[in-house]
Structure formats: C-alpha cells, structure tokens
Amino acid sequence: MMSARLGLAAAFVAMSSSAAFALTDEIQVYTGDVAPPGVFNLTLHSNYTPSGLKTPDFPGGLVDNRGFSGVAEWAYGVTDWFEAGLYLPLYSNSSNQGTTFNGFKLRTLFVSPDNPTSNFYYGVNFEFSWNEKQWDTQVNTGEVRPIIGYHFGPVSLTVNPILDNSYKGFAALDFAPSTRLDYAVDKDWTVALEEYDDFGELRGFLPADQQSHQLFAVFDHNIGPLSIEGGVGFGLTPATDHMTLKLILSSDLTGENGLFK
C-alpha cells in the first residue's frame, strides 16, 4: 500500500518546479511530520535580513538587505500519510519596493505513516506556486522536496535534497538542498544546526563563489499548543545574505491539542 502512495506522489514530479529566491517565504527543513487526520494547523513564517545582498536577483526584484518576508501556512491532515497545505498571504517589505503581496502556494506532503515511531523517516513534498513579478521572473513555479532522515537516540539528521524549477526541463532543475542536525534536550527543547544551499542548475553548477550557502543556529521550544522555532543564519559565500533571522510559530487549530478544540 505504501508503494501505491509513493507512486501517487511521484506522479506530481513532472508537474512541479520553482526558481530559487533571495528573500524567501519559508526557511525550514521538513522532518516528515504531518497534522493528524482531520486537524487544521496554522504556521506563521517570518524572516528578516539585517545584513544582506543589496542588488536584486533580477531586474525589478526585491532587495534582500533589511528586507522582511513572511507567509501564513494553512495545513490540513487528510490521512496519516497525506497533508494538504496553502500558503496565503505571501508578503514582504523591502527597501526598494516597500510592502508587497507576492503570490500564494499550494502544497501536498506525502510521508510514511510509520514516521512517528520509526528511527528511519521519509516522505516527499510538492509545492505549486503563483508568483507576482517582483518575487520571481516566472508566474508559475514549484518545488520537489524529498525528505530523508534518521533518529540516533536524541540526535536526528534530516536531509531535504530539493529540486526547484521554472518548467524549463530536467536539465534546468535547480539543486537547493537543506540539511538539519538536531539534539532533543528534553520533550520541550531542541537545538539544531541547519544549512541551506543552492548549487545552481543540474546542467552546470555555479562557481563556488556564486553559490548560496547559509548556516543557521536554531532552537525549537514547545509551550502548550504553540511550537516556536527561531534561528540566526550566517552566509558562507559572497553570493549569500550575511545574516538572516527566522521565526516560525505553529499550532494546531483543531484536534485534541488544538487552540479551538
């Protein structure tokens, strides 16, 4: 049955794509978790770049330096192996264009239902985006995000070997992996290192100094029904923002532990 589920998920691969952004809506490594069946979840992503690149990625694009971006992510647990999501609104405030609405995204996340009790966990996420012109040169983009991870007791290692594209063919897929190594201090506190990379298109990676590599120090903390994730990231190459701050607030809205149960 699981092979059938993954087969269904794989059918989306040919339909998915997304170009890499500078200011971004979501700075997060997916660890194969989904909302329980029948439960609505809301996650608020907020990112600020106090010291970043001062030139847009493309003419008419947003400037990273001192830019703020965020999105409300609405998710619903359809089954124990499938979660559907909507990112809306996607917004930002940049030094060159002020406050802008940047589009929206649809998300489909498929995971193994055994993830919560297994050391080895896996899944795949697909995103389908509609973009305003200041956010991306392509109106329609998307993302294919495999999820592979393993628990070593309180330590977990998760890799998301992400492929972004703009519907220009397989060779133009952009390889932008993210990796997380975390340690569970106790049931409410976790500390982690996360790395977010962009090597460029599969047909030819960018020179090292033009690639994007950013390392984040991260904490996760649970307070009742609210989960808080915060972090500070540092650029490792000249093509990367020097410093980025992220804050993620998440809570089930319905269900046994929901705010409105």
PDB file of C-alpha atoms in Angstrom:
ATOM      1  CA  MET A   1       0.000   0.000   0.000  1.00  0.00           C
ATOM      2  CA  MET A   2       2.860   2.359   0.805  1.00  0.00           C
ATOM      3  CA  SER A   3       4.319   1.825  -2.668  1.00  0.00           C
ATOM      4  CA  ALA A   4       0.968   2.881  -4.134  1.00  0.00           C
ATOM      5  CA  ARG A   5       1.009   6.031  -2.038  1.00  0.00           C
ATOM      6  CA  LEU A   6       4.531   6.921  -3.133  1.00  0.00           C
ATOM      7  CA  GLY A   7       3.561   6.109  -6.693  1.00  0.00           C
ATOM      8  CA  LEU A   8       0.728   8.630  -6.415  1.00  0.00           C
ATOM      9  CA  ALA A   9       3.151  11.173  -5.024  1.00  0.00           C
ATOM     10  CA  ALA A  10       5.680  10.521  -7.776  1.00  0.00           C
ATOM     11  CA  ALA A  11       3.083  11.424 -10.364  1.00  0.00           C
ATOM     12  CA  PHE A  12       3.437  15.034  -9.257  1.00  0.00           C
ATOM     13  CA  VAL A  13       7.174  15.193 -10.029  1.00  0.00           C
ATOM     14  CA  ALA A  14       6.725  16.005 -13.687  1.00  0.00           C
ATOM     15  CA  MET A  15       4.369  18.841 -12.757  1.00  0.00           C
ATOM     16  CA  SER A  16       6.472  20.580 -10.089  1.00  0.00           C
ATOM     17  CA  SER A  17       9.000  23.424 -10.250  1.00  0.00           C
ATOM     18  CA  SER A  18      10.385  26.621  -8.637  1.00  0.00           C
ATOM     19  CA  ALA A  19      13.235  29.079  -9.065  1.00  0.00           C
ATOM     20  CA  ALA A  20      15.494  29.941  -6.142  1.00  0.00           C
ATOM     21  CA  PHE A  21      14.686  33.204  -4.375  1.00  0.00           C
ATOM     22  CA  ALA A  22      16.734  35.659  -2.379  1.00  0.00           C
ATOM     23  CA  LEU A  23      14.104  36.915   0.063  1.00  0.00           C
ATOM     24  CA  THR A  24      12.153  33.752   0.775  1.00  0.00           C
ATOM     25  CA  ASP A  25       8.880  32.821   2.410  1.00  0.00           C
ATOM     26  CA  GLU A  26       9.986  29.713   4.296  1.00  0.00           C
ATOM     27  CA  ILE A  27      13.309  28.776   5.941  1.00  0.00           C
ATOM     28  CA  GLN A  28      12.635  25.309   7.277  1.00  0.00           C
ATOM     29  CA  VAL A  29      13.842  21.716   6.961  1.00  0.00           C
ATOM     30  CA  TYR A  30      10.936  19.271   6.613  1.00  0.00           C
ATOM     31  CA  THR A  31      11.225  16.338   9.034  1.00  0.00           C
ATOM     32  CA  GLY A  32       8.358  14.156   7.800  1.00  0.00           C
ATOM     33  CA  ASP A  33       5.718  15.347  10.266  1.00  0.00           C
ATOM     34  CA  VAL A  34       2.078  15.882   9.228  1.00  0.00           C
ATOM     35  CA  ALA A  35      -1.029  17.116  11.014  1.00  0.00           C
ATOM     36  CA  PRO A  36      -3.221  14.269  12.346  1.00  0.00           C
ATOM     37  CA  PRO A  37      -6.186  13.342  10.131  1.00  0.00           C
ATOM     38  CA  GLY A  38      -8.963  15.913  10.399  1.00  0.00           C
ATOM     39  CA  VAL A  39      -6.777  18.534  12.104  1.00  0.00           C
ATOM     40  CA  PHE A  40      -6.174  22.084  10.825  1.00  0.00           C
ATOM     41  CA  ASN A  41      -2.773  23.631  11.555  1.00  0.00           C
ATOM     42  CA  LEU A  42      -1.525  27.194  11.136  1.00  0.00           C
ATOM     43  CA  THR A  43       2.162  28.113  10.835  1.00  0.00           C
ATOM     44  CA  LEU A  44       3.391  31.703  10.610  1.00  0.00           C
ATOM     45  CA  HIS A  45       6.801  32.145   8.957  1.00  0.00           C
ATOM     46  CA  SER A  46       8.702  35.433   9.498  1.00  0.00           C
ATOM     47  CA  ASN A  47      12.175  36.230   8.137  1.00  0.00           C
ATOM     48  CA  TYR A  48      14.321  39.352   8.434  1.00  0.00           C
ATOM     49  CA  THR A  49      17.678  40.083   6.792  1.00  0.00           C
ATOM     50  CA  PRO A  50      19.512  42.770   8.818  1.00  0.00           C
ATOM     51  CA  SER A  51      22.594  42.410   6.609  1.00  0.00           C
ATOM     52  CA  GLY A  52      22.149  41.058   3.112  1.00  0.00           C
ATOM     53  CA  LEU A  53      22.657  41.475  -0.613  1.00  0.00           C
ATOM     54  CA  LYS A  54      21.877  44.954  -1.916  1.00  0.00           C
ATOM     55  CA  THR A  55      21.311  44.004  -5.553  1.00  0.00           C
ATOM     56  CA  PRO A  56      18.106  42.199  -6.647  1.00  0.00           C
ATOM     57  CA  ASP A  57      18.408  38.724  -8.174  1.00  0.00           C
ATOM     58  CA  PHE A  58      16.805  40.089 -11.348  1.00  0.00           C
ATOM     59  CA  PRO A  59      15.616  43.470 -12.690  1.00  0.00           C
ATOM     60  CA  GLY A  60      12.519  44.513 -10.767  1.00  0.00           C
ATOM     61  CA  GLY A  61      13.182  42.020  -7.980  1.00  0.00           C
ATOM     62  CA  LEU A  62      13.293  42.667  -4.235  1.00  0.00           C
ATOM     63  CA  VAL A  63      16.410  43.786  -2.356  1.00  0.00           C
ATOM     64  CA  ASP A  64      17.374  41.429   0.479  1.00  0.00           C
ATOM     65  CA  ASN A  65      19.226  43.900   2.705  1.00  0.00           C
ATOM     66  CA  ARG A  66      16.971  44.956   5.599  1.00  0.00           C
ATOM     67  CA  GLY A  67      14.106  43.099   3.967  1.00  0.00           C
ATOM     68  CA  PHE A  68      11.311  41.305   5.798  1.00  0.00           C
ATOM     69  CA  SER A  69       9.234  38.462   4.374  1.00  0.00           C
ATOM     70  CA  GLY A  70       6.585  36.149   5.740  1.00  0.00           C
ATOM     71  CA  VAL A  71       3.698  33.854   4.966  1.00  0.00           C
ATOM     72  CA  ALA A  72       0.770  32.159   6.699  1.00  0.00           C
ATOM     73  CA  GLU A  73       0.843  28.409   6.026  1.00  0.00           C
ATOM     74  CA  TRP A  74      -2.512  26.632   6.415  1.00  0.00           C
ATOM     75  CA  ALA A  75      -2.367  22.832   6.605  1.00  0.00           C
ATOM     76  CA  TYR A  76      -4.927  20.047   6.920  1.00  0.00           C
ATOM     77  CA  GLY A  77      -4.261  16.405   7.808  1.00  0.00           C
ATOM     78  CA  VAL A  78      -6.142  14.415   5.169  1.00  0.00           C
ATOM     79  CA  THR A  79      -4.822  10.985   6.230  1.00  0.00           C
ATOM     80  CA  ASP A  80      -1.952   9.716   8.380  1.00  0.00           C
ATOM     81  CA  TRP A  81       0.265   9.856   5.258  1.00  0.00           C
ATOM     82  CA  PHE A  82      -1.046  12.930   3.383  1.00  0.00           C
ATOM     83  CA  GLU A  83      -1.231  16.614   4.360  1.00  0.00           C
ATOM     84  CA  ALA A  84      -2.544  19.409   2.115  1.00  0.00           C
ATOM     85  CA  GLY A  85      -1.403  22.998   2.551  1.00  0.00           C
ATOM     86  CA  LEU A  86      -1.986  26.562   1.361  1.00  0.00           C
ATOM     87  CA  TYR A  87       0.492  29.452   1.739  1.00  0.00           C
ATOM     88  CA  LEU A  88      -1.505  32.694   1.806  1.00  0.00           C
ATOM     89  CA  PRO A  89      -0.795  35.554   2.086  1.00  0.00           C
ATOM     90  CA  LEU A  90       2.854  35.658   0.978  1.00  0.00           C
ATOM     91  CA  TYR A  91       4.165  39.165   1.665  1.00  0.00           C
ATOM     92  CA  SER A  92       7.330  41.190   2.157  1.00  0.00           C
ATOM     93  CA  ASN A  93       8.673  44.630   2.936  1.00  0.00           C
ATOM     94  CA  SER A  94      11.833  45.600   1.050  1.00  0.00           C
ATOM     95  CA  SER A  95      13.917  48.755   0.874  1.00  0.00           C
ATOM     96  CA  ASN A  96      13.292  49.206  -2.853  1.00  0.00           C
ATOM     97  CA  GLN A  97       9.584  48.310  -3.172  1.00  0.00           C
ATOM     98  CA  GLY A  98       8.045  48.693   0.272  1.00  0.00           C
ATOM     99  CA  THR A  99       5.232  46.323   1.254  1.00  0.00           C
ATOM    100  CA  THR A 100       4.180  43.893  -1.482  1.00  0.00           C
ATOM    101  CA  PHE A 101       1.920  40.865  -1.896  1.00  0.00           C
ATOM    102  CA  ASN A 102       3.983  38.185  -3.626  1.00  0.00           C
ATOM    103  CA  GLY A 103       1.562  35.384  -4.520  1.00  0.00           C
ATOM    104  CA  PHE A 104       0.495  32.078  -2.990  1.00  0.00           C
ATOM    105  CA  LYS A 105       1.398  28.368  -2.993  1.00  0.00           C
ATOM    106  CA  LEU A 106      -0.358  25.011  -2.789  1.00  0.00           C
ATOM    107  CA  ARG A 107       1.391  22.153  -1.004  1.00  0.00           C
ATOM    108  CA  THR A 108       0.966  18.364  -0.997  1.00  0.00           C
ATOM    109  CA  LEU A 109       3.012  16.410   1.547  1.00  0.00           C
ATOM    110  CA  PHE A 110       3.257  12.607   1.483  1.00  0.00           C
ATOM    111  CA  VAL A 111       5.022  10.721   4.299  1.00  0.00           C
ATOM    112  CA  SER A 112       5.332   7.248   5.731  1.00  0.00           C
ATOM    113  CA  PRO A 113       2.627   6.771   8.401  1.00  0.00           C
ATOM    114  CA  ASP A 114       5.270   4.952  10.468  1.00  0.00           C
ATOM    115  CA  ASN A 115       7.435   8.078  10.789  1.00  0.00           C
ATOM    116  CA  PRO A 116       6.383   8.927  14.378  1.00  0.00           C
ATOM    117  CA  THR A 117       7.552   5.526  15.702  1.00  0.00           C
ATOM    118  CA  SER A 118      10.452   4.695  13.355  1.00  0.00           C
ATOM    119  CA  ASN A 119      14.107   5.673  13.531  1.00  0.00           C
ATOM    120  CA  PHE A 120      14.168   5.991   9.739  1.00  0.00           C
ATOM    121  CA  TYR A 121      11.667   8.513   8.372  1.00  0.00           C
ATOM    122  CA  TYR A 122      10.920   9.711   4.856  1.00  0.00           C
ATOM    123  CA  GLY A 123       8.467  11.445   2.562  1.00  0.00           C
ATOM    124  CA  VAL A 124       8.167  13.896  -0.312  1.00  0.00           C
ATOM    125  CA  ASN A 125       6.631  17.353  -0.575  1.00  0.00           C
ATOM    126  CA  PHE A 126       5.401  19.123  -3.715  1.00  0.00           C
ATOM    127  CA  GLU A 127       4.653  22.841  -3.998  1.00  0.00           C
ATOM    128  CA  PHE A 128       2.902  24.708  -6.804  1.00  0.00           C
ATOM    129  CA  SER A 129       3.371  28.487  -6.777  1.00  0.00           C
ATOM    130  CA  TRP A 130       1.770  31.519  -8.371  1.00  0.00           C
ATOM    131  CA  ASN A 131       4.181  34.479  -8.211  1.00  0.00           C
ATOM    132  CA  GLU A 132       3.977  38.233  -8.579  1.00  0.00           C
ATOM    133  CA  LYS A 133       6.618  39.739 -10.897  1.00  0.00           C
ATOM    134  CA  GLN A 134       8.778  41.157  -8.065  1.00  0.00           C
ATOM    135  CA  TRP A 135       9.024  37.716  -6.410  1.00  0.00           C
ATOM    136  CA  ASP A 136      10.014  35.605  -9.413  1.00  0.00           C
ATOM    137  CA  THR A 137      10.528  36.018 -13.140  1.00  0.00           C
ATOM    138  CA  GLN A 138       8.156  33.065 -13.711  1.00  0.00           C
ATOM    139  CA  VAL A 139       4.467  33.314 -12.822  1.00  0.00           C
ATOM    140  CA  ASN A 140       4.132  29.573 -12.158  1.00  0.00           C
ATOM    141  CA  THR A 141       6.854  27.658 -10.316  1.00  0.00           C
ATOM    142  CA  GLY A 142       7.054  24.826  -7.803  1.00  0.00           C
ATOM    143  CA  GLU A 143       9.244  22.542  -5.729  1.00  0.00           C
ATOM    144  CA  VAL A 144      10.034  18.863  -5.288  1.00  0.00           C
ATOM    145  CA  ARG A 145      11.319  18.216  -1.739  1.00  0.00           C
ATOM    146  CA  PRO A 146      12.280  14.646  -0.777  1.00  0.00           C
ATOM    147  CA  ILE A 147      12.579  14.037   2.978  1.00  0.00           C
ATOM    148  CA  ILE A 148      15.101  11.533   4.349  1.00  0.00           C
ATOM    149  CA  GLY A 149      16.075  11.257   8.000  1.00  0.00           C
ATOM    150  CA  TYR A 150      17.220   9.063  10.866  1.00  0.00           C
ATOM    151  CA  HIS A 151      16.966   9.291  14.655  1.00  0.00           C
ATOM    152  CA  PHE A 152      20.102   8.342  16.616  1.00  0.00           C
ATOM    153  CA  GLY A 153      18.537   8.449  20.066  1.00  0.00           C
ATOM    154  CA  PRO A 154      18.122  12.165  20.931  1.00  0.00           C
ATOM    155  CA  VAL A 155      20.041  13.166  17.775  1.00  0.00           C
ATOM    156  CA  SER A 156      18.344  13.394  14.363  1.00  0.00           C
ATOM    157  CA  LEU A 157      19.770  14.022  10.914  1.00  0.00           C
ATOM    158  CA  THR A 158      17.380  15.159   8.158  1.00  0.00           C
ATOM    159  CA  VAL A 159      18.170  15.923   4.528  1.00  0.00           C
ATOM    160  CA  ASN A 160      15.861  17.626   2.007  1.00  0.00           C
ATOM    161  CA  PRO A 161      17.548  17.307  -1.438  1.00  0.00           C
ATOM    162  CA  ILE A 162      15.287  19.932  -3.007  1.00  0.00           C
ATOM    163  CA  LEU A 163      14.839  20.415  -6.741  1.00  0.00           C
ATOM    164  CA  ASP A 164      13.492  23.797  -7.891  1.00  0.00           C
ATOM    165  CA  ASN A 165      12.489  24.599 -11.446  1.00  0.00           C
ATOM    166  CA  SER A 166      10.619  27.021 -13.674  1.00  0.00           C
ATOM    167  CA  TYR A 167       9.180  24.464 -16.109  1.00  0.00           C
ATOM    168  CA  LYS A 168      12.205  24.623 -18.413  1.00  0.00           C
ATOM    169  CA  GLY A 169      13.110  20.950 -18.497  1.00  0.00           C
ATOM    170  CA  PHE A 170      15.029  18.472 -16.369  1.00  0.00           C
ATOM    171  CA  ALA A 171      18.454  19.993 -17.043  1.00  0.00           C
ATOM    172  CA  ALA A 172      17.248  23.352 -15.708  1.00  0.00           C
ATOM    173  CA  LEU A 173      16.175  21.938 -12.334  1.00  0.00           C
ATOM    174  CA  ASP A 174      17.920  23.912  -9.589  1.00  0.00           C
ATOM    175  CA  PHE A 175      19.554  21.876  -6.798  1.00  0.00           C
ATOM    176  CA  ALA A 176      18.921  23.633  -3.471  1.00  0.00           C
ATOM    177  CA  PRO A 177      19.277  21.086  -0.622  1.00  0.00           C
ATOM    178  CA  SER A 178      18.706  21.779   3.058  1.00  0.00           C
ATOM    179  CA  THR A 179      20.067  19.771   5.997  1.00  0.00           C
ATOM    180  CA  ARG A 180      19.292  19.684   9.725  1.00  0.00           C
ATOM    181  CA  LEU A 181      21.215  18.097  12.600  1.00  0.00           C
ATOM    182  CA  ASP A 182      19.346  18.431  15.891  1.00  0.00           C
ATOM    183  CA  TYR A 183      19.560  17.340  19.508  1.00  0.00           C
ATOM    184  CA  ALA A 184      16.487  16.919  21.734  1.00  0.00           C
ATOM    185  CA  VAL A 185      17.456  18.380  25.110  1.00  0.00           C
ATOM    186  CA  ASP A 186      14.101  17.286  26.538  1.00  0.00           C
ATOM    187  CA  LYS A 187      10.495  16.960  25.336  1.00  0.00           C
ATOM    188  CA  ASP A 188      10.094  20.740  25.024  1.00  0.00           C
ATOM    189  CA  TRP A 189      13.526  21.962  23.872  1.00  0.00           C
ATOM    190  CA  THR A 190      15.596  21.084  20.801  1.00  0.00           C
ATOM    191  CA  VAL A 191      18.726  22.747  19.435  1.00  0.00           C
ATOM    192  CA  ALA A 192      19.888  22.338  15.848  1.00  0.00           C
ATOM    193  CA  LEU A 193      22.245  23.327  13.069  1.00  0.00           C
ATOM    194  CA  GLU A 194      20.658  23.830   9.655  1.00  0.00           C
ATOM    195  CA  GLU A 195      22.311  24.502   6.317  1.00  0.00           C
ATOM    196  CA  TYR A 196      20.546  25.896   3.253  1.00  0.00           C
ATOM    197  CA  ASP A 197      22.369  25.643  -0.072  1.00  0.00           C
ATOM    198  CA  ASP A 198      21.803  26.499  -3.717  1.00  0.00           C
ATOM    199  CA  PHE A 199      24.285  24.966  -6.141  1.00  0.00           C
ATOM    200  CA  GLY A 200      22.554  26.067  -9.346  1.00  0.00           C
ATOM    201  CA  GLU A 201      21.093  24.116 -12.231  1.00  0.00           C
ATOM    202  CA  LEU A 202      21.780  20.414 -12.747  1.00  0.00           C
ATOM    203  CA  ARG A 203      23.233  21.034 -16.201  1.00  0.00           C
ATOM    204  CA  GLY A 204      26.078  23.003 -14.667  1.00  0.00           C
ATOM    205  CA  PHE A 205      26.573  24.069 -11.050  1.00  0.00           C
ATOM    206  CA  LEU A 206      27.562  27.678 -10.412  1.00  0.00           C
ATOM    207  CA  PRO A 207      31.164  28.581  -9.480  1.00  0.00           C
ATOM    208  CA  ALA A 208      31.705  28.216  -5.736  1.00  0.00           C
ATOM    209  CA  ASP A 209      31.687  31.968  -5.041  1.00  0.00           C
ATOM    210  CA  GLN A 210      28.336  32.343  -6.846  1.00  0.00           C
ATOM    211  CA  GLN A 211      26.615  29.541  -4.951  1.00  0.00           C
ATOM    212  CA  SER A 212      24.439  30.256  -1.916  1.00  0.00           C
ATOM    213  CA  HIS A 213      25.328  28.561   1.387  1.00  0.00           C
ATOM    214  CA  GLN A 214      23.905  29.668   4.733  1.00  0.00           C
ATOM    215  CA  LEU A 215      24.346  28.050   8.156  1.00  0.00           C
ATOM    216  CA  PHE A 216      21.698  28.530  10.873  1.00  0.00           C
ATOM    217  CA  ALA A 217      21.818  28.041  14.632  1.00  0.00           C
ATOM    218  CA  VAL A 218      18.266  27.048  15.612  1.00  0.00           C
ATOM    219  CA  PHE A 219      16.151  26.293  18.674  1.00  0.00           C
ATOM    220  CA  ASP A 220      12.708  24.686  18.949  1.00  0.00           C
ATOM    221  CA  HIS A 221      10.505  25.144  22.004  1.00  0.00           C
ATOM    222  CA  ASN A 222       7.019  23.876  22.817  1.00  0.00           C
ATOM    223  CA  ILE A 223       4.729  25.945  25.044  1.00  0.00           C
ATOM    224  CA  GLY A 224       1.411  24.145  25.403  1.00  0.00           C
ATOM    225  CA  PRO A 225      -0.225  24.032  21.960  1.00  0.00           C
ATOM    226  CA  LEU A 226       2.313  26.504  20.493  1.00  0.00           C
ATOM    227  CA  SER A 227       5.578  25.456  18.826  1.00  0.00           C
ATOM    228  CA  ILE A 228       8.274  28.102  18.409  1.00  0.00           C
ATOM    229  CA  GLU A 229      11.294  27.812  16.133  1.00  0.00           C
ATOM    230  CA  GLY A 230      13.862  30.593  15.981  1.00  0.00           C
ATOM    231  CA  GLY A 231      17.232  30.881  14.360  1.00  0.00           C
ATOM    232  CA  VAL A 232      20.017  33.071  13.068  1.00  0.00           C
ATOM    233  CA  GLY A 233      21.769  32.289   9.798  1.00  0.00           C
ATOM    234  CA  PHE A 234      25.180  33.343   8.505  1.00  0.00           C
ATOM    235  CA  GLY A 235      26.229  33.444   4.873  1.00  0.00           C
ATOM    236  CA  LEU A 236      29.230  31.339   3.872  1.00  0.00           C
ATOM    237  CA  THR A 237      29.780  32.767   0.367  1.00  0.00           C
ATOM    238  CA  PRO A 238      29.753  36.264  -1.219  1.00  0.00           C
ATOM    239  CA  ALA A 239      26.506  35.365  -3.019  1.00  0.00           C
ATOM    240  CA  THR A 240      24.669  34.714   0.262  1.00  0.00           C
ATOM    241  CA  ASP A 241      22.999  37.151   2.655  1.00  0.00           C
ATOM    242  CA  HIS A 242      25.388  37.868   5.525  1.00  0.00           C
ATOM    243  CA  MET A 243      22.814  37.447   8.292  1.00  0.00           C
ATOM    244  CA  THR A 244      19.204  36.286   8.345  1.00  0.00           C
ATOM    245  CA  LEU A 245      16.830  35.864  11.289  1.00  0.00           C
ATOM    246  CA  LYS A 246      13.880  33.474  11.211  1.00  0.00           C
ATOM    247  CA  LEU A 247      10.890  32.870  13.482  1.00  0.00           C
ATOM    248  CA  ILE A 248       8.291  30.138  12.978  1.00  0.00           C
ATOM    249  CA  LEU A 249       5.149  29.929  15.144  1.00  0.00           C
ATOM    250  CA  SER A 250       2.959  26.862  14.708  1.00  0.00           C
ATOM    251  CA  SER A 251      -0.139  25.439  16.371  1.00  0.00           C
ATOM    252  CA  ASP A 252      -2.976  23.052  15.637  1.00  0.00           C
ATOM    253  CA  LEU A 253      -6.230  24.985  15.427  1.00  0.00           C
ATOM    254  CA  THR A 254      -8.456  21.932  15.880  1.00  0.00           C
ATOM    255  CA  GLY A 255      -7.987  18.457  17.306  1.00  0.00           C
ATOM    256  CA  GLU A 256      -7.158  17.116  20.745  1.00  0.00           C
ATOM    257  CA  ASN A 257      -4.408  19.691  21.393  1.00  0.00           C
ATOM    258  CA  GLY A 258      -5.790  22.470  19.195  1.00  0.00           C
ATOM    259  CA  LEU A 259      -6.394  26.082  20.208  1.00  0.00           C
ATOM    260  CA  PHE A 260     -10.085  25.751  19.338  1.00  0.00           C
ATOM    261  CA  LYS A 261     -10.726  22.137  20.344  1.00  0.00           C
TER     262      LYS A 261
END
